[in-house]
XYZ file of C-alpha atoms in Angstrom:
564
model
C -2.222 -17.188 6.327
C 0.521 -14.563 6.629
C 3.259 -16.866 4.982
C 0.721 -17.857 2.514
C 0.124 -13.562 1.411
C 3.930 -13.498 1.361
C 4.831 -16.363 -0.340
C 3.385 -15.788 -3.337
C 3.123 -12.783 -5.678
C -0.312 -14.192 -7.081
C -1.628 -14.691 -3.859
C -0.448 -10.882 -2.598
C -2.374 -9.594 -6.407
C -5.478 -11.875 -5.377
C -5.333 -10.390 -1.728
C -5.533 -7.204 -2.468
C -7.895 -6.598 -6.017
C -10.266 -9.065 -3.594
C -9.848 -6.276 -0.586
C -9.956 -3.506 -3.209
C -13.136 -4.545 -5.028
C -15.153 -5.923 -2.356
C -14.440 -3.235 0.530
C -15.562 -0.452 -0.498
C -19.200 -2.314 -2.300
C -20.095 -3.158 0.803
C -19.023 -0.352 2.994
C -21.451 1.586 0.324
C -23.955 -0.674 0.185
C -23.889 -1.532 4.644
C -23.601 2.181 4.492
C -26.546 3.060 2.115
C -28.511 0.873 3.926
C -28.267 2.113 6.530
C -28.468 6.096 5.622
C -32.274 4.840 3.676
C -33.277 3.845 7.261
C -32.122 6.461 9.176
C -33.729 8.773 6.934
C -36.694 7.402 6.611
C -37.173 7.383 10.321
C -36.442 11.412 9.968
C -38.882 11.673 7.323
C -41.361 9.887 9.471
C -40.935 12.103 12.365
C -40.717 15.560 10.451
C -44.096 14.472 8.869
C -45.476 13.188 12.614
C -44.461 16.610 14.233
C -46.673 18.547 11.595
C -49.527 16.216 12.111
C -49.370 16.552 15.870
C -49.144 20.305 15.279
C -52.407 20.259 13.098
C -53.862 17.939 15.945
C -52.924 20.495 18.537
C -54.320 23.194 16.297
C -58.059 21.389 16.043
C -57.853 21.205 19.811
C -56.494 25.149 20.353
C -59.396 26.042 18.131
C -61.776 24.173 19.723
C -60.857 25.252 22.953
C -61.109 29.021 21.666
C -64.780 28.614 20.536
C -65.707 26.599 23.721
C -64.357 29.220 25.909
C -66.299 31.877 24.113
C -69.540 30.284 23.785
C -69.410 28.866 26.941
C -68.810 32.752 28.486
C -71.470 33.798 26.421
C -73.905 31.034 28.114
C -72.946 31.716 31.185
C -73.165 35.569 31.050
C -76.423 34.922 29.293
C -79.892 36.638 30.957
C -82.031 33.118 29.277
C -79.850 30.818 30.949
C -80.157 32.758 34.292
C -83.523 33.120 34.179
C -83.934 29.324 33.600
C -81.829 28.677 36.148
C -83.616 31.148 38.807
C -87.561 30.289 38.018
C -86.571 26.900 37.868
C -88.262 26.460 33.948
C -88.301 29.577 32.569
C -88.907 29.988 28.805
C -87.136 26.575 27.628
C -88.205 27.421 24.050
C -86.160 30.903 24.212
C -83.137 28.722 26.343
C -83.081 25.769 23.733
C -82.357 28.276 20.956
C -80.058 30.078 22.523
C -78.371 26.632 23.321
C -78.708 25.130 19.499
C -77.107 28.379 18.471
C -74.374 28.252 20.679
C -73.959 24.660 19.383
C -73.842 25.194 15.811
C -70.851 27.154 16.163
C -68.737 24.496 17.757
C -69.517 22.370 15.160
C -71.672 19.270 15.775
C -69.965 17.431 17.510
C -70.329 19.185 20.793
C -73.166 18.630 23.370
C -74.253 21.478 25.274
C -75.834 20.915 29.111
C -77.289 23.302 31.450
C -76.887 21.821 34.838
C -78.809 23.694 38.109
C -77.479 24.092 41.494
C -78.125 20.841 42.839
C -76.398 18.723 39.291
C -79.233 18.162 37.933
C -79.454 18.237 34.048
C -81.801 20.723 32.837
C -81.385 21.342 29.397
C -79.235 19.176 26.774
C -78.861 19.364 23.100
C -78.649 16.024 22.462
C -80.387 13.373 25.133
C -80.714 14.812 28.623
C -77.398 13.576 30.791
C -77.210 11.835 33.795
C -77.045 14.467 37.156
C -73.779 15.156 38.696
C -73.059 16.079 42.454
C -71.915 19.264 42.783
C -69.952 18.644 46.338
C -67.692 16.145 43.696
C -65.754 16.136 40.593
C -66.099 18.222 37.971
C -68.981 20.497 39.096
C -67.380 21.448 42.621
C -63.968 22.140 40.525
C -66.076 24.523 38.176
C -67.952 26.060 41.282
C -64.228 26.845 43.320
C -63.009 28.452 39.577
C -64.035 31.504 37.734
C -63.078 29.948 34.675
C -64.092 26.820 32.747
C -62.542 23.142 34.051
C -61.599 20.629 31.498
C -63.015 16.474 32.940
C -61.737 13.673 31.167
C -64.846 11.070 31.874
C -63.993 7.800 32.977
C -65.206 5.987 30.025
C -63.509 8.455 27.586
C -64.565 11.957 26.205
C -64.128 15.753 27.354
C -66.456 17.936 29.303
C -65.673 21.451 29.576
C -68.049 23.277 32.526
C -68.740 26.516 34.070
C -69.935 27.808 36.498
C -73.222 30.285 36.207
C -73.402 32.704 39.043
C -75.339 35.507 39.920
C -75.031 38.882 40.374
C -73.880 38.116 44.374
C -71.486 35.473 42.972
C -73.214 32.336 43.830
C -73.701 29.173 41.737
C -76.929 29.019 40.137
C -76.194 26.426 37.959
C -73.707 24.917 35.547
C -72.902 25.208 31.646
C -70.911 22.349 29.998
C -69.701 21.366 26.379
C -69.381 17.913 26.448
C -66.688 16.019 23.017
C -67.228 12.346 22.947
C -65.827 9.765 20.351
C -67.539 10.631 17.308
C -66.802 14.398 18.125
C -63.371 13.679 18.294
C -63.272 11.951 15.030
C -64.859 14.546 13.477
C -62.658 17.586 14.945
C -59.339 15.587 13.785
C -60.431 13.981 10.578
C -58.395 14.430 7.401
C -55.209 15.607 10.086
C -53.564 12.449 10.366
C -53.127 9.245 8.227
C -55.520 6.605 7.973
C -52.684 3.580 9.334
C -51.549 6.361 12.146
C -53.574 6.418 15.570
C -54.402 9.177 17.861
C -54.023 9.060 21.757
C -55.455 12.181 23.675
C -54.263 11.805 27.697
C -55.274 13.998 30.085
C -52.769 15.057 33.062
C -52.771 11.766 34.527
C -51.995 9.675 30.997
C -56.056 8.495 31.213
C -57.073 8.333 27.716
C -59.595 10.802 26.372
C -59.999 9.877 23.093
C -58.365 7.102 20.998
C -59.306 6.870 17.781
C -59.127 3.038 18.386
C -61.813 3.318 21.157
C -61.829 -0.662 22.485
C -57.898 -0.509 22.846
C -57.743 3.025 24.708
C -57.559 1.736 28.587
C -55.084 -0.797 27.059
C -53.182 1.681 25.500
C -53.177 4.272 27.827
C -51.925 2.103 30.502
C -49.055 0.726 28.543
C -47.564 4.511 27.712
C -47.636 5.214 30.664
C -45.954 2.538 32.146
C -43.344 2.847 29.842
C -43.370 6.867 30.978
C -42.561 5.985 34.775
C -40.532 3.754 33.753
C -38.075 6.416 31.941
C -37.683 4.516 28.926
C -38.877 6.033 24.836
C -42.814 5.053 23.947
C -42.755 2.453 21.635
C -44.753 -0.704 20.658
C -44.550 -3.538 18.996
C -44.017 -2.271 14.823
C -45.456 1.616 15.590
C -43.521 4.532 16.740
C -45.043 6.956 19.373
C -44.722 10.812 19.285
C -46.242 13.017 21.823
C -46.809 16.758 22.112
C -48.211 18.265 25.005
C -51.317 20.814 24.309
C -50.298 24.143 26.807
C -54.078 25.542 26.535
C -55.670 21.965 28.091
C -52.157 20.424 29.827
C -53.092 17.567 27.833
C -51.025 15.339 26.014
C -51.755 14.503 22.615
C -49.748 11.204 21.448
C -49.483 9.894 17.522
C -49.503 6.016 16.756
C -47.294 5.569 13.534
C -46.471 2.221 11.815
C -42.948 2.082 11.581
C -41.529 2.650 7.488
C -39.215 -0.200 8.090
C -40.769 -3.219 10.812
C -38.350 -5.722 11.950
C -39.648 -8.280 9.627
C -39.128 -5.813 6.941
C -35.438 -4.910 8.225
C -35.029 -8.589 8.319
C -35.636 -8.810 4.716
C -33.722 -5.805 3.677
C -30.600 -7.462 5.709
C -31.133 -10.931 4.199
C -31.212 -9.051 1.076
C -28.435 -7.633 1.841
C -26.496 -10.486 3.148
C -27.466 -11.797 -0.140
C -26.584 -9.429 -2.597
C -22.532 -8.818 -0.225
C -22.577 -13.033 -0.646
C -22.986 -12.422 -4.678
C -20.292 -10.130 -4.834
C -18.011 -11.528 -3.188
C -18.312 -14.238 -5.208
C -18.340 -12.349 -8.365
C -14.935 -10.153 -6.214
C -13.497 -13.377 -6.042
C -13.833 -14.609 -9.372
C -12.487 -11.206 -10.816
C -9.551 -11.206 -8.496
C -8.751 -14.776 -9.824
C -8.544 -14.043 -13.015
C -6.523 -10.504 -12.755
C -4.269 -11.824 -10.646
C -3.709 -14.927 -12.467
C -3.093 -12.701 -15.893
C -1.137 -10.229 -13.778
C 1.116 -12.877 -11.746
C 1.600 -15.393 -15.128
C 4.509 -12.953 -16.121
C 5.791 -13.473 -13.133
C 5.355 -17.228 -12.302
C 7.204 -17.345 -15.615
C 10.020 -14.834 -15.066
C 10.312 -17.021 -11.528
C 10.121 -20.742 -12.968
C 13.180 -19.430 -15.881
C 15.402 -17.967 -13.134
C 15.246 -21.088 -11.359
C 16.127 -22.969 -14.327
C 19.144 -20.323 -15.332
C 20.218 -20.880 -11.419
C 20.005 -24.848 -12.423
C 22.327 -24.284 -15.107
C 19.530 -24.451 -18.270
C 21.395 -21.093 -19.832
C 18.984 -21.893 -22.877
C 15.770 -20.726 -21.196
C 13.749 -17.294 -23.014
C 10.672 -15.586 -21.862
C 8.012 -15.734 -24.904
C 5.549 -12.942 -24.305
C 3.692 -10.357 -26.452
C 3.368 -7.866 -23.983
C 4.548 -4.623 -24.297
C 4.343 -2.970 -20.428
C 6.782 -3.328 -17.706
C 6.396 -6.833 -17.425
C 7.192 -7.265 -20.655
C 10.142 -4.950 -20.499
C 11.621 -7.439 -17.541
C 10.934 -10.277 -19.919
C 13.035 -8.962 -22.454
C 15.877 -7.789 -19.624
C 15.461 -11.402 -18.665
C 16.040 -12.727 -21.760
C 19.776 -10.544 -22.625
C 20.356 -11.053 -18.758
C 20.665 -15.093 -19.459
C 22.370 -14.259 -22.935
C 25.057 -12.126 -21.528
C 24.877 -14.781 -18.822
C 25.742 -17.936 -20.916
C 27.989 -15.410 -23.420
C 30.029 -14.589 -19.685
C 29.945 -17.898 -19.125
C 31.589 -19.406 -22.002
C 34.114 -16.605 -22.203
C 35.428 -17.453 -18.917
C 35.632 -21.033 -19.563
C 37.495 -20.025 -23.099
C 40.020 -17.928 -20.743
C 40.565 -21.252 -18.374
C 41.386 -22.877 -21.726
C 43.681 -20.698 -23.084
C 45.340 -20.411 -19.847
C 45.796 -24.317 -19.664
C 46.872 -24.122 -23.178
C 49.198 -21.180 -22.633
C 50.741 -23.437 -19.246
C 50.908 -26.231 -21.808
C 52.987 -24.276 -24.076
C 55.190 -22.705 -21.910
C 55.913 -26.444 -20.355
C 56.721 -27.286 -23.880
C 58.664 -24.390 -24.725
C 61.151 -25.725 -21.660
C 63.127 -28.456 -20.453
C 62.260 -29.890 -17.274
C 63.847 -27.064 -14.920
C 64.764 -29.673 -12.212
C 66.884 -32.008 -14.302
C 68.516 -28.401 -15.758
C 69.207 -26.827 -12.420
C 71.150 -30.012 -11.156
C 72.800 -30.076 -14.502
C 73.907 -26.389 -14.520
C 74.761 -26.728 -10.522
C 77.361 -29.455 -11.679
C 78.266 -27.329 -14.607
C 79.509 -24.452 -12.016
C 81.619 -26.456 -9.878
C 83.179 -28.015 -13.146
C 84.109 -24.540 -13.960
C 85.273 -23.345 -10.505
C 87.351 -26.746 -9.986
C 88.510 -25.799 -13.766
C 89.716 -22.290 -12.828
C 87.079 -20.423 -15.472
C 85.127 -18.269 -13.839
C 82.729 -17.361 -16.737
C 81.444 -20.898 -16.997
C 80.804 -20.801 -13.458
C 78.895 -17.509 -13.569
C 76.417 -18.548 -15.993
C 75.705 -21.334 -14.548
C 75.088 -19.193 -11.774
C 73.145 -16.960 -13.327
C 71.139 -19.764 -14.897
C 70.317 -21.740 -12.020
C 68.602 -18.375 -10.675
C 66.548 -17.894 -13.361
C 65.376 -21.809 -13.650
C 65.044 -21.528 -9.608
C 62.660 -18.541 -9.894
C 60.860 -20.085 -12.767
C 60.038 -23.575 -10.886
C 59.487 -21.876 -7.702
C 55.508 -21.726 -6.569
C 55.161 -17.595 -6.825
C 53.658 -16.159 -9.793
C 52.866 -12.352 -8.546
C 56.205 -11.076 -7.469
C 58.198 -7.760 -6.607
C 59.059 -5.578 -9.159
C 62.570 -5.143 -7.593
C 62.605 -9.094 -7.720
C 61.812 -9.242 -11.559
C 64.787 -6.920 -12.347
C 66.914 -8.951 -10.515
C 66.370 -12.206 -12.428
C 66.178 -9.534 -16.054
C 70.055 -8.243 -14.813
C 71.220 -12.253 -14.401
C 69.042 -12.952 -17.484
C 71.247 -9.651 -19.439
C 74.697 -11.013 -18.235
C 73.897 -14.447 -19.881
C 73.237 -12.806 -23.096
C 76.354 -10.286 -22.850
C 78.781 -13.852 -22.712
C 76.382 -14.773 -25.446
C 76.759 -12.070 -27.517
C 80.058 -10.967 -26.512
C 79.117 -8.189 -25.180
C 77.992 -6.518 -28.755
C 74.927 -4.497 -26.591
C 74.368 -2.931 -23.239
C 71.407 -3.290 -21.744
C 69.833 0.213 -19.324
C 67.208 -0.485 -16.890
C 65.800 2.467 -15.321
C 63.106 2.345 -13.215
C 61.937 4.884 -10.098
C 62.638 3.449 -6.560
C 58.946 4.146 -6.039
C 57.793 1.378 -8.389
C 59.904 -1.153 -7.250
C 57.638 -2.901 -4.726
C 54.684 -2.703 -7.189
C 53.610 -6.902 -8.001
C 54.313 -8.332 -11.539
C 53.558 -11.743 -13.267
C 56.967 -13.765 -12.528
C 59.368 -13.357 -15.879
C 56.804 -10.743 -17.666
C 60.218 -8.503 -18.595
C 62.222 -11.528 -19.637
C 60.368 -12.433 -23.252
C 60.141 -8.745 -24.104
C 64.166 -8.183 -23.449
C 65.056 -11.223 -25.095
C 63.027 -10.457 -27.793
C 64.922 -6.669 -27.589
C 67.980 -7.941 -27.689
C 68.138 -10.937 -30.261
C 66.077 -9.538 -33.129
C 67.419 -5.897 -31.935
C 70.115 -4.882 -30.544
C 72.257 -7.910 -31.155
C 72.716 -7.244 -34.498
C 74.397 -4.048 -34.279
C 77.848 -3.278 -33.381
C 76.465 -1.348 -30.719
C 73.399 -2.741 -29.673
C 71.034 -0.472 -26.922
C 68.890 -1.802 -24.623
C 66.614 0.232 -22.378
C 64.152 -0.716 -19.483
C 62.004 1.913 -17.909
C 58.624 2.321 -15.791
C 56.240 5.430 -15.769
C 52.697 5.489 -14.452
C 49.664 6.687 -16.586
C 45.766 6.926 -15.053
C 46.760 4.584 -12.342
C 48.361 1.663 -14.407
C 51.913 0.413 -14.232
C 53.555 0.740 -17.934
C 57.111 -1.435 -18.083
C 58.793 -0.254 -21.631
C 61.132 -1.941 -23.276
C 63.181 -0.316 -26.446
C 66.299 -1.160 -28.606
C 67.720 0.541 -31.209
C 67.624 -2.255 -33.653
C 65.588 -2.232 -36.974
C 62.405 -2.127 -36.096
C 59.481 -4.718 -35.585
C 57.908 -5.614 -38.804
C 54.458 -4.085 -39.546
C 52.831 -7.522 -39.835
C 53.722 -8.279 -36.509
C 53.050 -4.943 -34.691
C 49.602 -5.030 -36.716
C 49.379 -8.962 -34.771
C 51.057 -7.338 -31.501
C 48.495 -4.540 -31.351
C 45.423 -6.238 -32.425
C 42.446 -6.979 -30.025
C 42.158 -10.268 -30.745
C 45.893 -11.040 -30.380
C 46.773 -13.970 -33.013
C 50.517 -15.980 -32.480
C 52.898 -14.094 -34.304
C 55.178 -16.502 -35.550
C 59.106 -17.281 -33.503
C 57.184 -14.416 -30.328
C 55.925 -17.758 -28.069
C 57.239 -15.680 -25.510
C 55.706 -12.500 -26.343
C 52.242 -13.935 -26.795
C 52.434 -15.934 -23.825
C 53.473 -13.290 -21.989
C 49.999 -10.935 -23.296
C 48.146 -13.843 -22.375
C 48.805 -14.343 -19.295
C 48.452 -10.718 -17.741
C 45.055 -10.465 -19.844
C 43.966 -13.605 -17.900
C 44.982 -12.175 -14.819
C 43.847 -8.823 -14.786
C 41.441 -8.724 -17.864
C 41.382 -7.232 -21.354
C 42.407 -3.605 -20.865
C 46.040 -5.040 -19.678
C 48.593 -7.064 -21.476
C 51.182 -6.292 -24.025
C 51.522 -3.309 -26.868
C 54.445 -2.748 -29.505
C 55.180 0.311 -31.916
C 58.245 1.520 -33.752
C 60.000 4.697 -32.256
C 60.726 7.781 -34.800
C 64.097 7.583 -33.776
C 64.734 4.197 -35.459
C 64.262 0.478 -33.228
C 61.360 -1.284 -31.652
C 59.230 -0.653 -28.003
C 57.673 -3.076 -26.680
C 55.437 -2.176 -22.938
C 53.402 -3.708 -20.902
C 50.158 -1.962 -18.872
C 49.958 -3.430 -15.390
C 47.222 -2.245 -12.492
C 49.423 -0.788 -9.705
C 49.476 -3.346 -6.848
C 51.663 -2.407 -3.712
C 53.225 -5.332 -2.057
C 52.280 -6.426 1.161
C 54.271 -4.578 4.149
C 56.165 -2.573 1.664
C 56.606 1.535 1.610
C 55.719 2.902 -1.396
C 57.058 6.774 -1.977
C 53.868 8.803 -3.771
C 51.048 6.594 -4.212
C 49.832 2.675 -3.799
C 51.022 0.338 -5.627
């Protein structure tokens, strides 16, 4: 997979607009998801804790009233003096009782109970006795104030004690909240899907507004209470507040926002809509990186051609960004390319051409340096030592020429120019004189082999030569790091057609200067087109003729003041 990403431009682009579109739509939609639930669940229990506040509320002010009219009742001279005659005016006692009732609503019972737990008096149907050595009653009769009974079968009795003036029990008041009182104290507090769970101290249910589930329920919360893990059920939620006034704990039954068979569906939706787009990411990131890596399958598939030699491949494109830029750089790069191209191979032809000519221009140099070798000992054996010294001379110059250097010594060069000059002095019987003056420092700084030779001769027969006395002079200076080699005579000049031909660019054979232009070509071919050969007339009468050389230092030599 890595090699695959790396490989491959297209498959980098496709990689990353993929990563880049699909990402961050579903980090936002996991995360979104995710944020709904969470804060629905907060919504949920911000709205639970105000319902179990209003829930606690209905039970603080029912516990206020009870407490009052309970006090009252048990203060009370009728419910004494029932109590001590054992009958008493029950007329004057069942008022007093219905009155008491009506303000705690109606859905409150109120019993009078004598000493023994016997019930007396009741607003509703008259209640089963109680014993007062047991339960409720002997908790009421050891308290001064009222004692809260969850009954077994559900409900709340509140009861106290009614004692005389010496303190002793005479009998019992008790407010007595069963289901239907219940559902009338906390209707319209809580939601009609939501369930309410009173528990007394010991998690036994007082009132469930489910009534046949209570036990059931009851027994399950508080199983999961001793067993230190969060109340929960099945698809509800469970809050609980405890009521400070009773120690009671009131408990709210909510259905969840979001079951698990609705979070299923919202994931499968989910799953659903992240499998759509990455389909639809993939398809997008096929098709930009396909139009964004074409350009560059393109600019790839014509470098490999130019690198197979096919110098005639272009880029074709309309574009007009960066892409489109490289095209076009592309496109001169291979131009420039093939033009490079076929210059060099026109150099490589000249310089065949220029060997040819030069290999023309001479006799074969082996079958002349065996000739002039005989030609010297003719002339020593003959007693004329001139003969013998041009041969000499001669047979150094074809030696040098045949021999396999072509970069040599400066100081060699002049060597083979003074042999060359003493040849032409017999020639020309002696009708010039020939200076060369060049700086030790240059003289280990490499030259083509016989560059100097074509430009002296060319001094001294259509110069100096022709003059009774004829002036020859060979120098060297050094300008921005290039070798110039002058040579000047003081003969009539060079003709302007062929110092216009001399000086041109594109140097064209001057006619009867082989030498000359053989001579240009080959230092241009060797060192490139800012070197080679240049020609004016001097103001003092005569022809120059230099040559501009790169300064190259021989190998091992000293050079005084710079490299050559």
């Amino acid at each position: 997979m890595k090699n695959w990403v790396r490989g491959s431009f297209r498959n980098r682009s496709f990689i990353t607009m993929l990563l880049a579109t699909l990402l961050p739509l579903l980090l936002c939609g996991a995360l979104m998801m995710r944020l709904q639930v969470v804060r629905s669940e907060e919504s949920l229990t911000d709205r639970a804790q105000a319902q179990l506040e209003a829930l606690s509320g209905a039970l603080d002010d029912f516990q206020t009233v009870c407490e009052s009219a309970m006090k009252e009742l048990s203060a009370g001279t009728v419910v004494h003096s029932a109590l001590r005659r054992g009958g008493g005016d029950s007329r004057t006692l069942y008022q007093v009782l219905f009155r008491a009732a009506a303000h705690l609503e109606d859905y409150v019972r109120l019993d009078v109970y004598d000493g023994d737990g016997n019930c007396r008096y009741s607003t509703a149907n008259l209640s089963e006795s109680l014993d007062p050595d047991w339960g409720v009653l002997r908790a009421a009769g050891e308290s001064p104030d009222t004692v809260l009974h969850a009954g077994a079968g559900g409900g709340l009795t509140a009861v106290r004690a009614v004692r005389n003036y010496a303190g002793a029990v005479l009998g019992y008041v008790a407010a007595t909240v069963e289901q239907a009182g219940f559902d009338r104290m906390f209707s319209g507090l809580y939601p009609d899907a939501s369930e309410v769970l009173l528990l007394d101290g010991r998690w036994r249910a007082v009132y469930y507004s489910r009534p046949v589930q209570a036990q059931a329920a009851a027994e399950a919360l508080r199983g999961q209470l001793l067993a230190g893990g969060p109340l929960s059920g099945g698809g509800y939620r469970f809050f609980a507040l405890r009521h400070e006034g009773t120690g009671f704990s009131l408990v709210l039954q909510q259905p969840r926002t979001f079951t698990d068979p609705v979070l299923q569906a919202i994931y499968l939706t989910g799953a659903l809509m992240g499998a759509l787009c990455l389909a639809l990411s993939l398809l997008t990131a096929w098709i930009l990186s396909r139009y964004l890596s074409q350009p560059v399958r393109q600019l790839d598939e014509a470098m490999a051609a130019v690198e197979r030699g096919q110098l005639d491949v272009r880029l074709e494109t309309d574009r007009s960004d960066e892409l489109g830029r490289l095209a076009g750089q592309f496109n001169r790069m291979a131009e420039e390319y093939r033009l490079n191209l076929d210059r060099s191979v026109q150099r490589q032809r000249e310089l065949n051409e220029t060997r040819i000519r030069m290999m023309q221009a001479q006799l074969d140099p082996h079958f002349l340096y065996n000739t002039l070798d005989t030609v010297k000992w003719l002339g020593v054996g003959h007693q004329v030592p001139q003969v013998a010294q041009l041969a000499t001379d001669l047979a150094v110059l074809l030696r040098s020429s045949i021999s396999g250097e072509e970069i040599i010594p400066l100081e060699r060069e002049l060597e083979l120019i003074e042999r060359y000059v003493d040849i032409q002095s017999v020639r020309f019987e002696d009708r010039f004189v020939c200076e060369i003056d060049v700086p030790e420092r240059f003289q280990s700084c490499r030259v083509p082999k016989l560059c100097l030779q074509p430009l002296v001769e060319n001094a001294i027969v259509h110069g100096a030569a022709d003059r009774e006395e004829g002036y020859v002079k060979l120098w060297a200076s050094e300008e921005r790091g290039d070798l110039l080699l002058y040579v000047s005579d003081n003969g009539p000049g060079i003709p302007e057609d062929v110092l216009e031909r001399l000086n041109s660019e594109e140097k064209q054979l001057p006619g009867g200067h082989l030498g000359l232009f053989n001579v240009d070509s080959i230092i241009r071919l060797h060192y490139g087109a800012s070197y080679g050969l240049s020609a004016r007339n001097q103001p003092e009468g005569g022809g120059c003729v230099w040559l501009r050389l790169p300064i190259q230092r021989e190998e091992n030599a000293d050079a005084e003041g710079f490299d050559c």
